[in-house]
Tab-separated table of C-alpha atoms in Angstrom:
chain	number	residue	atom	x	y	z
A	1327	UNK	CA	12.286	-38.730	-21.889
A	1328	UNK	CA	14.706	-40.548	-19.041
A	1329	UNK	CA	13.098	-42.336	-16.553
A	1330	UNK	CA	15.089	-40.351	-14.251
A	1331	UNK	CA	13.804	-37.070	-15.418
A	1332	UNK	CA	10.567	-35.207	-13.877
A	1333	UNK	CA	7.876	-33.655	-15.278
A	1334	UNK	CA	7.921	-30.877	-12.624
A	1335	UNK	CA	11.642	-29.847	-12.328
A	1336	UNK	CA	13.421	-28.262	-9.568
A	1337	UNK	CA	11.805	-26.340	-6.879
A	1338	UNK	CA	9.720	-22.762	-8.083
A	1339	UNK	CA	12.010	-20.381	-9.428
A	1340	UNK	CA	9.461	-17.585	-9.206
A	1341	UNK	CA	7.099	-17.936	-6.082
A	1342	UNK	CA	8.211	-18.304	-2.274
A	1343	UNK	CA	4.712	-19.253	-0.880
A	1344	UNK	CA	1.893	-18.484	-3.740
A	1345	UNK	CA	-0.774	-19.017	-1.133
A	1346	UNK	CA	-0.162	-15.664	0.046
A	1347	UNK	CA	-1.939	-15.207	-3.401
A	1348	UNK	CA	-4.658	-17.221	-3.061
A	1349	UNK	CA	-8.224	-15.792	-2.642
A	1350	UNK	CA	-9.273	-18.504	-0.212
A	1351	UNK	CA	-6.397	-17.240	2.081
A	1352	UNK	CA	-7.506	-15.429	5.383
A	1353	UNK	CA	-4.255	-13.318	6.635
A	1354	UNK	CA	-3.553	-11.973	9.737
A	1355	UNK	CA	-4.473	-8.961	10.300
A	1356	UNK	CA	-0.833	-6.817	9.533
A	1357	UNK	CA	-2.000	-8.003	6.258
A	1358	UNK	CA	-5.141	-6.009	6.068
A	1359	UNK	CA	-4.840	-2.905	4.749
A	1360	UNK	CA	-7.294	-0.465	4.552
A	1361	UNK	CA	-10.167	-1.401	6.104
A	1362	UNK	CA	-9.882	-1.075	9.874
A	1363	UNK	CA	-12.938	1.440	9.991
A	1364	UNK	CA	-15.241	-1.732	8.767
A	1365	UNK	CA	-13.418	-4.646	11.221
A	1366	UNK	CA	-14.379	-2.196	13.530
A	1367	UNK	CA	-17.810	-2.143	12.681
A	1368	UNK	CA	-17.729	-5.672	12.401
A	1369	UNK	CA	-16.422	-6.590	16.270
A	1370	UNK	CA	-19.356	-3.898	17.585
A	1371	UNK	CA	-22.131	-5.576	15.501
A	1372	UNK	CA	-21.618	-8.870	16.981
A	1373	UNK	CA	-18.861	-8.493	20.156
A	1374	UNK	CA	-21.822	-9.537	22.183
A	1375	UNK	CA	-21.279	-13.553	21.836
A	1376	UNK	CA	-17.783	-12.607	23.426
A	1377	UNK	CA	-20.013	-12.689	26.781
A	1378	UNK	CA	-22.025	-15.371	25.389
A	1379	UNK	CA	-24.725	-13.187	24.914
A	1380	UNK	CA	-26.699	-12.888	21.365
A	1381	UNK	CA	-25.154	-10.900	18.537
A	1382	UNK	CA	-26.570	-8.718	15.934
A	1383	UNK	CA	-27.294	-10.097	12.609
A	1384	UNK	CA	-25.102	-7.924	9.424
A	1385	UNK	CA	-25.695	-7.573	5.887
A	1386	UNK	CA	-22.921	-6.287	4.467
A	1387	UNK	CA	-22.295	-5.059	0.865
A	1388	UNK	CA	-20.002	-3.939	-1.075
A	1389	UNK	CA	-18.393	-4.446	-4.934
A	1390	UNK	CA	-16.570	-7.559	-5.721
A	1391	UNK	CA	-13.248	-7.411	-4.167
A	1392	UNK	CA	-13.972	-4.689	-1.337
A	1393	UNK	CA	-13.155	-7.348	1.631
A	1394	UNK	CA	-16.717	-8.246	3.116
A	1395	UNK	CA	-15.592	-12.295	2.988
A	1396	UNK	CA	-11.819	-11.775	4.272
A	1397	UNK	CA	-13.120	-9.022	7.412
A	1398	UNK	CA	-16.068	-11.174	7.964
A	1399	UNK	CA	-14.138	-14.712	8.096
A	1400	UNK	CA	-11.269	-12.822	10.324
A	1401	UNK	CA	-13.155	-10.928	12.552
A	1402	UNK	CA	-15.530	-14.182	13.723
A	1403	UNK	CA	-11.697	-15.935	13.613
A	1404	UNK	CA	-10.469	-13.178	16.832
A	1405	UNK	CA	-14.089	-13.354	18.033
A	1406	UNK	CA	-13.651	-17.289	18.468
A	1407	UNK	CA	-10.506	-16.530	20.377
A	1408	UNK	CA	-11.469	-13.854	22.883
A	1409	UNK	CA	-14.498	-15.828	23.431
A	1410	UNK	CA	-12.475	-18.158	24.774
A	1411	UNK	CA	-10.202	-16.451	26.664
A	1412	UNK	CA	-14.027	-15.739	28.754
A	1413	UNK	CA	-14.522	-19.393	28.962
A	1414	UNK	CA	-17.244	-18.871	25.759
A	1415	UNK	CA	-17.385	-21.320	23.000
A	1416	UNK	CA	-18.187	-19.613	19.828
A	1417	UNK	CA	-18.617	-22.374	16.666
A	1418	UNK	CA	-18.527	-20.371	12.844
A	1419	UNK	CA	-19.963	-22.103	9.290
A	1420	UNK	CA	-19.307	-20.237	6.631
A	1421	UNK	CA	-21.429	-20.722	3.786
A	1422	UNK	CA	-20.663	-20.517	-0.226
A	1423	UNK	CA	-24.243	-19.582	-1.204
A	1424	UNK	CA	-23.344	-19.743	-4.405
A	1425	UNK	CA	-22.319	-23.512	-4.670
A	1426	UNK	CA	-25.156	-24.749	-1.304
A	1427	UNK	CA	-28.508	-22.469	-2.642
A	1428	UNK	CA	-31.004	-24.773	-1.466
A	1429	UNK	CA	-32.257	-24.771	2.455
A	1430	UNK	CA	-31.263	-28.621	2.534
A	1431	UNK	CA	-28.224	-27.545	1.209
A	1432	UNK	CA	-27.796	-24.595	3.493
A	1433	UNK	CA	-29.210	-26.165	6.538
A	1434	UNK	CA	-27.037	-29.157	5.943
A	1435	UNK	CA	-23.305	-27.245	5.217
A	1436	UNK	CA	-24.071	-25.214	8.767
A	1437	UNK	CA	-24.550	-28.045	10.766
A	1438	UNK	CA	-21.690	-30.139	9.518
A	1439	UNK	CA	-19.646	-26.918	10.104
A	1440	UNK	CA	-20.904	-26.187	13.362
A	1441	UNK	CA	-20.954	-30.646	14.506
A	1442	UNK	CA	-18.104	-32.140	16.270
A	1443	UNK	CA	-19.249	-35.842	16.660
A	1444	UNK	CA	-17.314	-36.828	19.389
A	1445	UNK	CA	-19.038	-34.715	21.820
A	1446	UNK	CA	-22.367	-34.585	20.176
A	1447	UNK	CA	-22.702	-38.033	19.085
A	1448	UNK	CA	-24.903	-36.202	16.210
A	1449	UNK	CA	-24.265	-37.375	12.617
A	1450	UNK	CA	-25.372	-34.875	9.792
A	1451	UNK	CA	-24.650	-37.129	6.590
A	1452	UNK	CA	-24.714	-35.451	3.070
A	1453	UNK	CA	-28.485	-37.483	2.116
A	1454	UNK	CA	-31.055	-39.992	3.190
A	1455	UNK	CA	-32.341	-36.792	5.817
A	1456	UNK	CA	-35.141	-34.543	5.493
A	1457	UNK	CA	-34.637	-30.812	5.785
A	1458	UNK	CA	-36.634	-30.258	9.461
A	1459	UNK	CA	-34.172	-33.041	10.370
A	1460	UNK	CA	-31.073	-31.699	9.876
A	1461	UNK	CA	-32.745	-28.588	11.320
A	1462	UNK	CA	-33.212	-30.243	14.783
A	1463	UNK	CA	-29.838	-31.763	14.271
A	1464	UNK	CA	-28.375	-28.428	14.074
A	1465	UNK	CA	-30.005	-27.283	16.851
A	1466	UNK	CA	-29.191	-30.179	18.434
A	1467	UNK	CA	-25.282	-29.448	17.826
A	1468	UNK	CA	-25.100	-25.866	19.099
A	1469	UNK	CA	-27.391	-26.645	22.668
A	1470	UNK	CA	-24.874	-29.562	22.796
A	1471	UNK	CA	-21.440	-28.150	22.369
A	1472	UNK	CA	-21.556	-23.995	21.927
A	1473	UNK	CA	-22.631	-21.269	23.641
A	1474	UNK	CA	-22.893	-19.039	20.295
A	1475	UNK	CA	-22.983	-20.111	16.408
A	1476	UNK	CA	-22.108	-17.658	14.297
A	1477	UNK	CA	-23.330	-17.824	10.475
A	1478	UNK	CA	-21.534	-16.279	7.500
A	1479	UNK	CA	-23.762	-16.519	4.748
A	1480	UNK	CA	-21.252	-15.480	1.641
A	1481	UNK	CA	-23.805	-14.851	-1.341
A	1482	UNK	CA	-26.781	-14.613	0.228
A	1483	UNK	CA	-28.452	-13.330	-2.447
A	1484	UNK	CA	-28.244	-16.630	-4.216
A	1485	UNK	CA	-30.169	-17.950	-2.106
A	1486	UNK	CA	-33.516	-20.210	-3.087
A	1487	UNK	CA	-36.628	-18.888	-0.725
A	1488	UNK	CA	-36.344	-17.099	2.517
A	1489	UNK	CA	-37.217	-19.778	5.411
A	1490	UNK	CA	-33.041	-21.209	6.033
A	1491	UNK	CA	-33.083	-17.157	6.789
A	1492	UNK	CA	-35.819	-17.283	8.667
A	1493	UNK	CA	-35.140	-20.406	10.887
A	1494	UNK	CA	-32.058	-18.995	11.797
A	1495	UNK	CA	-32.387	-15.405	12.763
A	1496	UNK	CA	-35.859	-16.602	15.008
A	1497	UNK	CA	-34.090	-19.806	16.252
A	1498	UNK	CA	-34.058	-18.514	19.822
A	1499	UNK	CA	-36.901	-16.669	19.921
A	1500	UNK	CA	-38.890	-19.575	18.566
A	1501	UNK	CA	-37.347	-21.907	21.845
A	1502	UNK	CA	-35.454	-23.985	18.380
A	1503	UNK	CA	-31.602	-23.484	20.948
A	1504	UNK	CA	-32.470	-23.150	24.811
A	1505	UNK	CA	-28.909	-23.561	25.877
A	1506	UNK	CA	-27.654	-21.445	23.155
A	1507	UNK	CA	-27.602	-18.515	20.443
A	1508	UNK	CA	-26.383	-17.288	17.695
A	1509	UNK	CA	-26.152	-14.800	14.800
A	1510	UNK	CA	-25.763	-14.108	11.577
A	1511	UNK	CA	-23.527	-12.204	8.754
A	1512	UNK	CA	-24.970	-12.026	5.281
A	1513	UNK	CA	-22.685	-11.219	2.686
A	1514	UNK	CA	-24.116	-9.884	-0.820
A	1515	UNK	CA	-22.673	-7.618	-4.090
A	1516	UNK	CA	-26.464	-6.176	-4.336
A	1517	UNK	CA	-27.159	-3.016	-2.192
A	1518	UNK	CA	-31.229	-3.938	-2.510
A	1519	UNK	CA	-30.598	-7.569	-1.587
A	1520	UNK	CA	-32.581	-6.300	1.294
A	1521	UNK	CA	-35.353	-4.901	-0.409
A	1522	UNK	CA	-36.594	-9.097	-1.760
A	1523	UNK	CA	-36.977	-9.478	1.688
A	1524	UNK	CA	-40.420	-9.228	3.542
A	1525	UNK	CA	-41.207	-7.161	6.107
A	1526	UNK	CA	-41.243	-10.052	9.430
A	1527	UNK	CA	-37.865	-10.920	8.099
A	1528	UNK	CA	-35.850	-7.688	7.342
A	1529	UNK	CA	-36.913	-7.123	11.469
A	1530	UNK	CA	-35.244	-9.540	12.617
A	1531	UNK	CA	-32.144	-10.415	10.556
A	1532	UNK	CA	-31.268	-7.174	9.415
A	1533	UNK	CA	-29.775	-5.321	12.358
A	1534	UNK	CA	-26.834	-3.740	11.443
A	1535	UNK	CA	-26.441	-3.105	7.767
A	1536	UNK	CA	-22.540	-1.866	6.496
A	1537	UNK	CA	-21.490	-0.949	3.111
A	1538	UNK	CA	-17.959	-1.654	2.006
A	1539	UNK	CA	-16.173	1.103	-0.207
A	1540	UNK	CA	-14.150	-0.150	-3.262
A	1541	UNK	CA	-10.193	0.786	-2.289
A	1542	UNK	CA	-7.605	3.217	-3.787
A	1543	UNK	CA	-5.182	2.577	-5.793
A	1544	UNK	CA	-2.568	3.240	-2.580
A	1545	UNK	CA	-4.488	0.859	-0.644
A	1546	UNK	CA	-4.286	-1.665	-3.434
A	1547	UNK	CA	-0.499	-0.813	-3.217
A	1548	UNK	CA	-0.216	-1.608	0.525
A	1549	UNK	CA	-2.352	-4.463	0.256
A	1550	UNK	CA	-0.004	-6.692	-2.618
A	1551	UNK	CA	3.210	-4.925	-1.248
A	1552	UNK	CA	2.302	-6.858	2.265
A	1553	UNK	CA	1.686	-9.664	0.122
A	1554	UNK	CA	4.699	-9.799	-1.678
A	1555	UNK	CA	6.892	-12.604	0.099
A	1556	UNK	CA	4.994	-15.134	-1.765
A	1557	UNK	CA	7.396	-14.506	-4.259
A	1558	UNK	CA	10.834	-15.569	-3.733
A	1559	UNK	CA	13.454	-12.588	-3.043
A	1560	UNK	CA	14.237	-9.570	-5.822
A	1561	UNK	CA	12.417	-11.761	-8.657
A	1562	UNK	CA	9.692	-9.044	-8.590
A	1563	UNK	CA	10.410	-5.614	-10.251
A	1564	UNK	CA	9.786	-2.691	-8.513
A	1565	UNK	CA	7.229	-1.350	-11.045
A	1566	UNK	CA	5.555	-4.239	-11.326
A	1567	UNK	CA	3.222	-3.863	-8.258
A	1568	UNK	CA	2.539	0.079	-8.992
A	1569	UNK	CA	1.275	-0.970	-12.273
A	1570	UNK	CA	-1.248	-3.685	-10.952
A	1571	UNK	CA	-2.276	-1.097	-8.100
A	1572	UNK	CA	-3.088	1.300	-10.833
A	1573	UNK	CA	-4.690	-1.184	-13.111
A	1574	UNK	CA	-7.188	-2.755	-10.537
A	1575	UNK	CA	-8.114	1.063	-9.113
A	1576	UNK	CA	-8.520	2.266	-12.083
A	1577	UNK	CA	-11.426	-0.800	-12.300
A	1578	UNK	CA	-13.393	-0.420	-9.596
A	1579	UNK	CA	-10.577	-1.024	-6.735
A	1580	UNK	CA	-11.235	-4.558	-6.739
A	1581	UNK	CA	-8.252	-6.260	-4.425
A	1582	UNK	CA	-9.123	-9.722	-5.453
A	1583	UNK	CA	-8.329	-8.571	-9.009
A	1584	UNK	CA	-5.040	-7.233	-8.254
A	1585	UNK	CA	-3.987	-10.249	-6.271
A	1586	UNK	CA	-4.768	-12.402	-8.744
A	1587	UNK	CA	-3.021	-10.241	-11.905
A	1588	UNK	CA	-0.203	-9.720	-9.654
A	1589	UNK	CA	-0.282	-14.035	-9.254
A	1590	UNK	CA	-0.718	-14.455	-13.176
A	1591	UNK	CA	2.468	-12.008	-13.784
A	1592	UNK	CA	4.644	-14.510	-11.746
A	1593	UNK	CA	3.093	-17.549	-13.453
A	1594	UNK	CA	3.477	-16.305	-16.941
A	1595	UNK	CA	7.328	-15.175	-16.133
A	1596	UNK	CA	6.887	-18.570	-15.165
A	1597	UNK	CA	6.194	-20.404	-18.350
A	1598	UNK	CA	8.796	-17.569	-20.192
A	1599	UNK	CA	11.672	-19.304	-18.127
A	1600	UNK	CA	12.129	-16.114	-16.245
A	1601	UNK	CA	13.469	-15.452	-13.025
A	1602	UNK	CA	11.940	-11.944	-13.267
A	1603	UNK	CA	8.739	-10.823	-12.831
A	1604	UNK	CA	9.080	-7.793	-15.328
A	1605	UNK	CA	5.930	-4.788	-15.832
A	1606	UNK	CA	6.139	-6.322	-19.866
A	1607	UNK	CA	3.919	-9.364	-18.488
A	1608	UNK	CA	1.571	-7.579	-16.070
A	1609	UNK	CA	-0.559	-6.250	-18.979
A	1610	UNK	CA	-1.081	-10.452	-20.035
A	1611	UNK	CA	-1.998	-10.946	-16.895
A	1612	UNK	CA	-4.968	-8.797	-16.896
A	1613	UNK	CA	-6.173	-9.984	-20.094
A	1614	UNK	CA	-5.374	-13.589	-18.320
A	1615	UNK	CA	-7.468	-12.312	-14.845
A	1616	UNK	CA	-9.951	-10.585	-16.640
A	1617	UNK	CA	-11.242	-13.804	-19.154
A	1618	UNK	CA	-11.411	-15.405	-15.870
A	1619	UNK	CA	-13.045	-12.805	-14.158
A	1620	UNK	CA	-15.715	-12.617	-16.408
A	1621	UNK	CA	-16.168	-17.041	-16.526
A	1622	UNK	CA	-16.611	-16.411	-13.174
A	1623	UNK	CA	-19.061	-13.824	-12.498
A	1624	UNK	CA	-20.963	-14.335	-15.690
A	1625	UNK	CA	-21.534	-18.129	-14.424
A	1626	UNK	CA	-22.881	-16.928	-10.889
A	1627	UNK	CA	-25.631	-14.306	-12.796
A	1628	UNK	CA	-29.340	-16.013	-13.409
A	1629	UNK	CA	-29.685	-17.528	-17.014
A	1630	UNK	CA	-32.352	-14.200	-17.795
A	1631	UNK	CA	-28.523	-12.293	-16.706
A	1632	UNK	CA	-27.029	-13.575	-18.817
A	1633	UNK	CA	-29.247	-13.137	-21.741
A	1634	UNK	CA	-29.276	-9.569	-21.366
A	1635	UNK	CA	-25.990	-9.440	-21.646
A	1636	UNK	CA	-25.482	-11.167	-25.166
A	1637	UNK	CA	-28.496	-9.473	-26.183
A	1638	UNK	CA	-26.152	-5.834	-25.678
A	1639	UNK	CA	-22.972	-7.491	-26.998
A	1640	UNK	CA	-24.940	-8.944	-29.977
A	1641	UNK	CA	-25.644	-5.063	-30.673
A	1642	UNK	CA	-21.933	-3.832	-29.584
A	1643	UNK	CA	-20.792	-6.309	-32.796
A	1644	UNK	CA	-24.131	-5.082	-35.441
A	1645	UNK	CA	-21.771	-1.606	-34.291
A	1646	UNK	CA	-18.524	-2.882	-36.003
A	1647	UNK	CA	-17.069	-2.550	-31.761
A	1648	UNK	CA	-18.157	0.931	-31.359
A	1649	UNK	CA	-19.903	0.086	-28.074
A	1650	UNK	CA	-22.652	3.394	-28.531
A	1651	UNK	CA	-25.153	3.892	-25.750
A	1652	UNK	CA	-28.336	0.859	-26.336
A	1653	UNK	CA	-31.626	1.653	-24.862
A	1654	UNK	CA	-33.403	-0.326	-22.510
A	1655	UNK	CA	-36.126	-0.837	-24.728
A	1656	UNK	CA	-33.511	-2.086	-27.564
A	1657	UNK	CA	-31.719	-4.519	-25.162
A	1658	UNK	CA	-35.321	-6.119	-24.911
A	1659	UNK	CA	-35.699	-6.280	-28.050
A	1660	UNK	CA	-33.206	-8.581	-28.724
A	1661	UNK	CA	-33.287	-9.934	-25.278
A	1662	UNK	CA	-36.755	-11.327	-26.130
A	1663	UNK	CA	-35.476	-13.263	-29.557
A	1664	UNK	CA	-32.636	-14.645	-27.754
A	1665	UNK	CA	-34.848	-16.305	-24.999
A	1666	UNK	CA	-37.305	-17.496	-27.828
A	1667	UNK	CA	-33.978	-19.379	-29.410
A	1668	UNK	CA	-33.190	-20.440	-26.167
A	1669	UNK	CA	-37.533	-21.767	-25.113
A	1670	UNK	CA	-37.385	-19.594	-22.646
A	1671	UNK	CA	-39.997	-17.227	-21.657
A	1672	UNK	CA	-38.728	-13.448	-21.574
A	1673	UNK	CA	-38.997	-11.586	-18.609
A	1674	UNK	CA	-41.478	-8.521	-17.895
A	1675	UNK	CA	-39.852	-5.160	-18.829
A	1676	UNK	CA	-39.798	-3.966	-15.148
A	1677	UNK	CA	-38.258	-7.539	-14.118
A	1678	UNK	CA	-35.586	-6.600	-17.120
A	1679	UNK	CA	-34.452	-2.982	-16.248
A	1680	UNK	CA	-34.277	-3.993	-12.034
A	1681	UNK	CA	-31.666	-6.678	-13.843
A	1682	UNK	CA	-29.799	-4.495	-16.092
A	1683	UNK	CA	-29.125	-2.193	-12.925
A	1684	UNK	CA	-28.281	-5.496	-10.588
A	1685	UNK	CA	-25.786	-5.766	-13.495
A	1686	UNK	CA	-24.410	-2.481	-13.601
A	1687	UNK	CA	-23.587	-2.656	-9.782
A	1688	UNK	CA	-21.464	-5.521	-10.416
A	1689	UNK	CA	-19.598	-3.250	-13.169
A	1690	UNK	CA	-20.654	-5.439	-15.786
A	1691	UNK	CA	-22.936	-3.142	-17.572
A	1692	UNK	CA	-22.681	0.883	-17.086
A	1693	UNK	CA	-25.970	3.117	-17.169
A	1694	UNK	CA	-26.927	6.690	-17.736
A	1695	UNK	CA	-29.753	8.619	-17.482
A	1696	UNK	CA	-30.270	10.666	-21.305
A	1697	UNK	CA	-33.113	12.937	-22.160
A	1698	UNK	CA	-34.918	12.009	-25.639
A	1699	UNK	CA	-34.698	15.965	-26.565
A	1700	UNK	CA	-37.333	18.714	-25.346
A	1701	UNK	CA	-40.562	17.602	-23.845
A	1702	UNK	CA	-39.536	14.376	-24.736
A	1703	UNK	CA	-38.728	12.893	-21.343
A	1704	UNK	CA	-35.240	10.604	-20.397
A	1705	UNK	CA	-34.536	7.178	-20.828
A	1706	UNK	CA	-31.831	5.019	-19.570
A	1707	UNK	CA	-29.006	3.701	-22.104
A	1708	UNK	CA	-26.332	1.547	-21.481
A	1709	UNK	CA	-23.337	-0.089	-22.643
A	1710	UNK	CA	-21.430	-2.846	-22.521
A	1711	UNK	CA	-18.351	-2.697	-19.737
A	1712	UNK	CA	-16.309	-5.681	-21.364
A	1713	UNK	CA	-15.385	-6.583	-24.725
A	1714	UNK	CA	-18.247	-7.970	-26.495
A	1715	UNK	CA	-16.291	-11.109	-27.846
A	1716	UNK	CA	-15.432	-12.206	-24.417
A	1717	UNK	CA	-18.474	-11.625	-22.728
A	1718	UNK	CA	-20.613	-14.180	-25.081
A	1719	UNK	CA	-17.838	-16.731	-25.004
A	1720	UNK	CA	-18.418	-16.108	-20.891
A	1721	UNK	CA	-22.076	-16.236	-21.798
A	1722	UNK	CA	-22.195	-19.653	-23.941
A	1723	UNK	CA	-19.511	-21.498	-21.624
A	1724	UNK	CA	-21.194	-20.022	-17.959
């Protein structure tokens, strides 16, 4: 290789602003499609904070890719700007509870996000401080520099224990903060998450509940069009966006999936040294997104959920890939053997049924009630949604 050459070549021939196709990108309001109703509901729930008063706590439910995190981040940013016009100072802390699942990690992350050491003269070190001390510093930070704190707990169901929720939801009532107040926005893929909370916490945390529905094909098409300037001019074939939208709509209306497929299609075109993103790249992009989505989604599941997915996949393989509906009893039998081979104790049948229902809600499994025959009652059967080999690989690598 000539020493004057570079591995990185010329400016990107496909993308003009690839960040528009990243999940982490927070768009302006004109790029948030099909969520006007949900944004209004969120705004109404927390609008009291605009005047420095205590906002409602909110729980937001919906499948992956329905705009829950996006809308929560956008509406709190809008609230912060509107409150500033009233002389009210709002701070927003975002916590990914999959990454920060323990009580100590969560309260530390919140305190760090809301702090400004130059203003408060309070430090929030990463280690060397007890959980109770992190709480004390958080309360001091809130009273020292903010009128209202808004805390977004994404994937709230991944939190280990309820204490952090109890502390946050009752901070003002318990006198932990006196010069400020705070509210919580909890986000979950699990529609029954609230059922796992004790009654006292339910009453204090869940003042408003909202469910975000999946996007339809038209909404997905508009979402993709609103981000098409991520590509250079005249790079996208006109049939690419309709095909990507149709694929994502067919598979549960997931906008995140649609955006990822579109980005992968552009990357594949680049890999082929093609200056056009053609419709034939969409299928390959879909396969690539499927692998990435499964790995990410399965990685977030509890150990026993992974064992259940693997037991379903193994039984599908035993039927030469026909993917028949499998009774829960049969799933449990293989699951028990998997647990034994992995040196863990299997869960009770009732808990396994709950986990299978959660996997169905996440669209990893499909469930149906079927009759056993006249006078014999009914039972639940389970079908794997994805390719069994892909699922087994994802379970083992997660």
